[in-house]
PDB file of C-alpha atoms in Angstrom:
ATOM      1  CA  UNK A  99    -113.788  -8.139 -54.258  1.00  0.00           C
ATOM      2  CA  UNK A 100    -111.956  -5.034 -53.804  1.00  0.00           C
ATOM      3  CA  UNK A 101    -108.325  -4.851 -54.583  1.00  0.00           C
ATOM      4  CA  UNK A 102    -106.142  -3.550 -51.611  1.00  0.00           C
ATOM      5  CA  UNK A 103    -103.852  -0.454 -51.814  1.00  0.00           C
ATOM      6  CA  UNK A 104    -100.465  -1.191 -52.089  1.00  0.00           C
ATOM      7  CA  UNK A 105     -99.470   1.056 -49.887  1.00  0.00           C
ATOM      8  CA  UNK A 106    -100.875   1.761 -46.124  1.00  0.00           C
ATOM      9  CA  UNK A 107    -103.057   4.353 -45.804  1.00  0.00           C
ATOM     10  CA  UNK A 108    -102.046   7.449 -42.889  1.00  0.00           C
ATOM     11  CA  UNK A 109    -101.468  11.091 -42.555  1.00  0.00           C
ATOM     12  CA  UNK A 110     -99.444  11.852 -45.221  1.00  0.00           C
ATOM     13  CA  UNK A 111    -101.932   9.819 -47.529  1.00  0.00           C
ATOM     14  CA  UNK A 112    -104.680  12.011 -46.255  1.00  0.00           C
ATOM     15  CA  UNK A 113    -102.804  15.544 -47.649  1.00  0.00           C
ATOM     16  CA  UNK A 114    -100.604  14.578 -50.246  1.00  0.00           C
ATOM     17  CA  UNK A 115     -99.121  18.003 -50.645  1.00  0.00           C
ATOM     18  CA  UNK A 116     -97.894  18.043 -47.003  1.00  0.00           C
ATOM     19  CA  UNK A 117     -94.225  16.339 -48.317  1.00  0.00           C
ATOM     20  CA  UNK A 118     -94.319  18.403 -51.009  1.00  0.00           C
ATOM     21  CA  UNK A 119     -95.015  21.759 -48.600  1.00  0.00           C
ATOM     22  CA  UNK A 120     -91.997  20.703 -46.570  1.00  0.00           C
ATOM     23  CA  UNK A 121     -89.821  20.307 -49.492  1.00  0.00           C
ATOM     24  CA  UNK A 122     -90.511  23.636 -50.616  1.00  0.00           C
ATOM     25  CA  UNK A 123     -89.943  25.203 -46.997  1.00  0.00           C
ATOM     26  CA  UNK A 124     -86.695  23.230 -46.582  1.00  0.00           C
ATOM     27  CA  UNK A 125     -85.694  24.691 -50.232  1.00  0.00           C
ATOM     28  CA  UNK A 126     -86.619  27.924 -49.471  1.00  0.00           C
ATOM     29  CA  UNK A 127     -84.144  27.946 -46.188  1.00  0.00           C
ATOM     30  CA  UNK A 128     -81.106  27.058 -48.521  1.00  0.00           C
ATOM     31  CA  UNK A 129     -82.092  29.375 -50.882  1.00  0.00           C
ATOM     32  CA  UNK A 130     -81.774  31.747 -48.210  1.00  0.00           C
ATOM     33  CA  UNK A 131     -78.652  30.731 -46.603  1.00  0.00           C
ATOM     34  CA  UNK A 132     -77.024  30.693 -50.139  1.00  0.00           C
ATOM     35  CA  UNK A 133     -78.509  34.390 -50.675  1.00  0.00           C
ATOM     36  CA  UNK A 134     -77.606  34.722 -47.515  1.00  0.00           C
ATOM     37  CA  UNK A 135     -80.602  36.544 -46.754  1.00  0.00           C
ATOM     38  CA  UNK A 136     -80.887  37.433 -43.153  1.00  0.00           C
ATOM     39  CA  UNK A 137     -84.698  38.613 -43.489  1.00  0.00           C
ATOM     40  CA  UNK A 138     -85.905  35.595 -44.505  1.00  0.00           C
ATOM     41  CA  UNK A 139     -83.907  33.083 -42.820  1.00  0.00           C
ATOM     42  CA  UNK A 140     -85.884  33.552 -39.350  1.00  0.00           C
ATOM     43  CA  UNK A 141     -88.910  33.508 -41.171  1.00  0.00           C
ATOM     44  CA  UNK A 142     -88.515  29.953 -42.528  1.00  0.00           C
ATOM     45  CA  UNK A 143     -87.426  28.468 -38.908  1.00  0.00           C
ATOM     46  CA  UNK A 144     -90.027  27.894 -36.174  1.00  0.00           C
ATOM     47  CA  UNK A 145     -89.793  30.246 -32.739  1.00  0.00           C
ATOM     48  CA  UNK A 146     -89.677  26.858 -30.798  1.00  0.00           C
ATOM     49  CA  UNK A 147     -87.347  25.068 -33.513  1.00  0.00           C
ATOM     50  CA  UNK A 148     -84.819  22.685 -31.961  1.00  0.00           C
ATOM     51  CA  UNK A 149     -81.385  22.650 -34.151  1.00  0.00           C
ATOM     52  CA  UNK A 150     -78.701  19.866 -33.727  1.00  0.00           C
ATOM     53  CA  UNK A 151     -75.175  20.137 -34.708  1.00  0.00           C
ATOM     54  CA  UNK A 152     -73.050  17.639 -33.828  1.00  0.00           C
ATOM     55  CA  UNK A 153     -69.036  17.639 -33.302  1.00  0.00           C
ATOM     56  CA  UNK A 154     -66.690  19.126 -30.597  1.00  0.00           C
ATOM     57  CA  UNK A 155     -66.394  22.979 -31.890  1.00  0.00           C
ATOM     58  CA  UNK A 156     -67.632  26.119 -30.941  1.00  0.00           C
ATOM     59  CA  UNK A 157     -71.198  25.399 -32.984  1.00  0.00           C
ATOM     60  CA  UNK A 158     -71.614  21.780 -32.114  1.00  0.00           C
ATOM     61  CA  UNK A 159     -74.955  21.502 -29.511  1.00  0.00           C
ATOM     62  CA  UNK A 160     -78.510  21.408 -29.310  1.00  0.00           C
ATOM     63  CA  UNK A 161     -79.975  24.825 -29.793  1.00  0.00           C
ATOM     64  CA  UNK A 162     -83.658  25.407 -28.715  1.00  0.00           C
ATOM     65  CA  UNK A 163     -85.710  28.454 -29.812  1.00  0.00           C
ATOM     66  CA  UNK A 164     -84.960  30.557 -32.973  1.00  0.00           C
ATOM     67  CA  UNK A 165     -82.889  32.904 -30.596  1.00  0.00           C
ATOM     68  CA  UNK A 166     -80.747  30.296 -29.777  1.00  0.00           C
ATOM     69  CA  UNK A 167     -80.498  29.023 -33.053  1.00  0.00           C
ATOM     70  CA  UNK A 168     -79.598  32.317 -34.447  1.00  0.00           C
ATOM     71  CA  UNK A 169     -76.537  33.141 -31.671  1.00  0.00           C
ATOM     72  CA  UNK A 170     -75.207  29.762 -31.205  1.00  0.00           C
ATOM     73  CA  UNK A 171     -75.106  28.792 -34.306  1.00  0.00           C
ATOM     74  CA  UNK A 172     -76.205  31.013 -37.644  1.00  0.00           C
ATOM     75  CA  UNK A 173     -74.268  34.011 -36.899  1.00  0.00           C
ATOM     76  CA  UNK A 174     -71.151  32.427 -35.751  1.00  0.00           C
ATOM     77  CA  UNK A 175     -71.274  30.677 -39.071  1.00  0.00           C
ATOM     78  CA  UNK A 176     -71.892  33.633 -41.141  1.00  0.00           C
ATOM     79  CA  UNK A 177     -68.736  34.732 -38.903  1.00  0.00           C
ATOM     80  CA  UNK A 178     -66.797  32.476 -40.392  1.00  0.00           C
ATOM     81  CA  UNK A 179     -66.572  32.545 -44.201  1.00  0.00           C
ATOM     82  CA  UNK A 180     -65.734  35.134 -46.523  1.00  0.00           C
ATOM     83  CA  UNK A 181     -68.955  37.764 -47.013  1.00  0.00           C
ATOM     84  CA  UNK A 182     -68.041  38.628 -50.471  1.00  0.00           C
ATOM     85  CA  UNK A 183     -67.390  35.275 -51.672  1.00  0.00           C
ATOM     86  CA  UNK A 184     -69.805  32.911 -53.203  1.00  0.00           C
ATOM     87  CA  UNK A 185     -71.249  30.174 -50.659  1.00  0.00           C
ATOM     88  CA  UNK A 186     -72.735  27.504 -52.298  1.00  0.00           C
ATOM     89  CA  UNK A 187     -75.439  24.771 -51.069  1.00  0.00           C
ATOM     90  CA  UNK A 188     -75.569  22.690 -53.782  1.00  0.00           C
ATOM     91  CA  UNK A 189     -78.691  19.908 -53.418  1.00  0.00           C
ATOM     92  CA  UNK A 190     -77.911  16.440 -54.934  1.00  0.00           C
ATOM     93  CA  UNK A 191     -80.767  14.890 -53.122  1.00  0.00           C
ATOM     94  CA  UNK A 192     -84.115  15.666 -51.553  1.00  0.00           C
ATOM     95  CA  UNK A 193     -86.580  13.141 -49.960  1.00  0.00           C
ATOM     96  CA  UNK A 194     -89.571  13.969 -48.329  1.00  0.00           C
ATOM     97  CA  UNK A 195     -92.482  12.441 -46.351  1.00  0.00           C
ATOM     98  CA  UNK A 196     -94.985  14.119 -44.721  1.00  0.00           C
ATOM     99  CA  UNK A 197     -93.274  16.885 -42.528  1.00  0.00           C
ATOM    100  CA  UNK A 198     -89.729  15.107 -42.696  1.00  0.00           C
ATOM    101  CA  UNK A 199     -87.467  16.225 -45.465  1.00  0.00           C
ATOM    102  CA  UNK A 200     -83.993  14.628 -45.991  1.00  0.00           C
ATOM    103  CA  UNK A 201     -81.608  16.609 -47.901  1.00  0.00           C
ATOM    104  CA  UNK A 202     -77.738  15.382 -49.389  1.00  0.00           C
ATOM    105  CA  UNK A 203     -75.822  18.514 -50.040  1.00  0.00           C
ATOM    106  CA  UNK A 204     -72.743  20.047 -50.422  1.00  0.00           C
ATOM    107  CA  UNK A 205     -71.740  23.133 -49.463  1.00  0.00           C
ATOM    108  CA  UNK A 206     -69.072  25.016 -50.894  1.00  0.00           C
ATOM    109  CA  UNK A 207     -67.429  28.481 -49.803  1.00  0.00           C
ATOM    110  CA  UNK A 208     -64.232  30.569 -49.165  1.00  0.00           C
ATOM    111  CA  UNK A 209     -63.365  30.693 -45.095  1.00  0.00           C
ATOM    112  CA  UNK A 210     -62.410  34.506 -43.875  1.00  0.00           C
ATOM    113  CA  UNK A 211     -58.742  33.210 -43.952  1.00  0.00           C
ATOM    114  CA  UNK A 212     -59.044  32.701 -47.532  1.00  0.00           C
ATOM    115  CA  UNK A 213     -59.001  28.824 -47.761  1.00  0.00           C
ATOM    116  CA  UNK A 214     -61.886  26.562 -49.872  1.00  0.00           C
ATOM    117  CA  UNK A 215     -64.375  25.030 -47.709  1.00  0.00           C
ATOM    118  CA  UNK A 216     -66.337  21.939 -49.049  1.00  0.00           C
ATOM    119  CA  UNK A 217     -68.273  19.877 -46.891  1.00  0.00           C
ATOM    120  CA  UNK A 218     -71.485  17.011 -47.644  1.00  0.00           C
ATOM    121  CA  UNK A 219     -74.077  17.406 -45.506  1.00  0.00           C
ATOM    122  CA  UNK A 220     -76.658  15.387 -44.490  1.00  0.00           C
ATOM    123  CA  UNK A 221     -80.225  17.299 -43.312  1.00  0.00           C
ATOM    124  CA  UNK A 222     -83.261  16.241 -41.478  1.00  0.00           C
ATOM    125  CA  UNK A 223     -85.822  18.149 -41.157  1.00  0.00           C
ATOM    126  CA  UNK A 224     -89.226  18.043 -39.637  1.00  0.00           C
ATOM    127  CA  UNK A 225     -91.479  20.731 -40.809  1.00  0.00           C
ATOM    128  CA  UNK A 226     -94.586  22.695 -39.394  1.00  0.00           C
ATOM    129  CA  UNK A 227     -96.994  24.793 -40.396  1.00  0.00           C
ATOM    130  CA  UNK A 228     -94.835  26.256 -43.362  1.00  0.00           C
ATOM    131  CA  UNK A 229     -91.479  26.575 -40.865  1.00  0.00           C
ATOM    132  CA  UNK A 230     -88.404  23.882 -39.754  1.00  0.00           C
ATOM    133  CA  UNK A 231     -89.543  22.770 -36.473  1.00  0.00           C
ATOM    134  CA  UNK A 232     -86.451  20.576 -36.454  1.00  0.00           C
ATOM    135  CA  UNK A 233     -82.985  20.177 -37.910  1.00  0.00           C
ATOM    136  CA  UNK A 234     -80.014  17.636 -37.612  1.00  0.00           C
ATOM    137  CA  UNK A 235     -77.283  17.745 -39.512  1.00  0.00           C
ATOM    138  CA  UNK A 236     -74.132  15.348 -40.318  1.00  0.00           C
ATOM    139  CA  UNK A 237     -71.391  15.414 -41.772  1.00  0.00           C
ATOM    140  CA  UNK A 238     -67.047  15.440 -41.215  1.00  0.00           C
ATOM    141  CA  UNK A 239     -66.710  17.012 -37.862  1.00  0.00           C
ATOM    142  CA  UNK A 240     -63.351  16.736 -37.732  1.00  0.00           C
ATOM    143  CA  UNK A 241     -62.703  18.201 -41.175  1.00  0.00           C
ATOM    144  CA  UNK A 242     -65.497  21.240 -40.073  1.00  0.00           C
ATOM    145  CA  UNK A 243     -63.435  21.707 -37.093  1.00  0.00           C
ATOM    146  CA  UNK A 244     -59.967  21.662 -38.247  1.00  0.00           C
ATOM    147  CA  UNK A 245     -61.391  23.972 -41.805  1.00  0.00           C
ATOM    148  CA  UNK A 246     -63.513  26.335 -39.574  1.00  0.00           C
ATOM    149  CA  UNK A 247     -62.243  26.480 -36.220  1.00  0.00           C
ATOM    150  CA  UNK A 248     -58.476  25.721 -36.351  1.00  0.00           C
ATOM    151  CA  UNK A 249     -59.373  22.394 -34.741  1.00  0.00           C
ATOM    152  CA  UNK A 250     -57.365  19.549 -34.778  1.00  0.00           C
TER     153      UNK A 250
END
C-alpha cells in the first residue's frame, strides 16, 4: 500500500517555484518603491492590475489599469513625502502561495512638512506572469489620513 501525501495535491504543487516567482516580483516592487525607482515600478505592475486602498482620503479607492494606478494613487504618494529623505519599507513578513503573496511591513519616511511617518502595512498580492495583477492593502486609515492628508 501506498502512503498518501500529506498534503493535497493542486496547482501550486504542480510548479513549485510559482510562490517563490511571486515572492520575488512582490520584493522587487518594494525594492523599487524604496529606490524609488520610477522606471521600474510600472514594469513590475500588470497593465490590467486592480489596486485597493482603503480609507476616506484623497488615495483611498479601487484603481483599475496601471494608468489609474499610477495617477490616483503612486504619484500622489510620491507627492507627499519628502524626496530627499530616506523612505523605508521595511519587510518583517512574507508568505506566499502560488500567485498570492502576503507581506507585513512597515514603512517609514519623512512627510514634505517635515514630520516622521510610520505606518504597518498589510499586502496582498496576486501575481501574474512575472507582474502584480492585484494589490490590497491595510493598515491605520485614520492615522494615514490625519499624517498624510491633514485628516482628522
Amino acid at each position: 500500500m501506498t502512503p498518501r501525501p500529506l498534503r493535497p495535491t493542486g496547482a501550486a504543487m504542480n510548479h513549485p517555484d510559482t510562490g517563490a516567482e511571486a515572492k520575488s516580483v512582490v520584493h522587487r516592487y518594494l525594492k523599487a518603491l524604496r529606490e524609488r525607482d520610477a522606471a521600474a515600478i510600472p514594469q513590475l505592475i500588470a497593465a490590467d492590475a486592480v489596486y485597493r486602498i482603503p480609507g476616506d482620503h484623497p488615495v483611498a479607492g479601487t484603481w483599475k489599469g496601471l494608468a489609474e494606478i499610477a495617477e490616483n494613487f503612486l504619484l500622489p504618494m510620491g507627492e507627499r513625502f519628502d524626496p530627499t529623505a530616506d523612505y523605508a519599507v521595511d519587510v518583517l513578513h512574507v508568505i506566499a502561495e502560488g500567485a498570492e503573496v502576503s507581506v507585513e511591513c512597515v514603512t517609514r519616511a519623512t512627510t514634505r512638512d517635515g514630520a516622521p511617518y510610520e505606518l504597518d502595512i498589510s499586502a496582498q498580492f496576486t501575481v501574474e506572469d512575472g507582474q502584480i495583477r492585484s494589490m490590497r492593502e491595510y493598515f491605520d486609515t485614520q492615522y494615514f489620513a490625519r499624517t498624510l492628508f491633514g485628516q482628522g
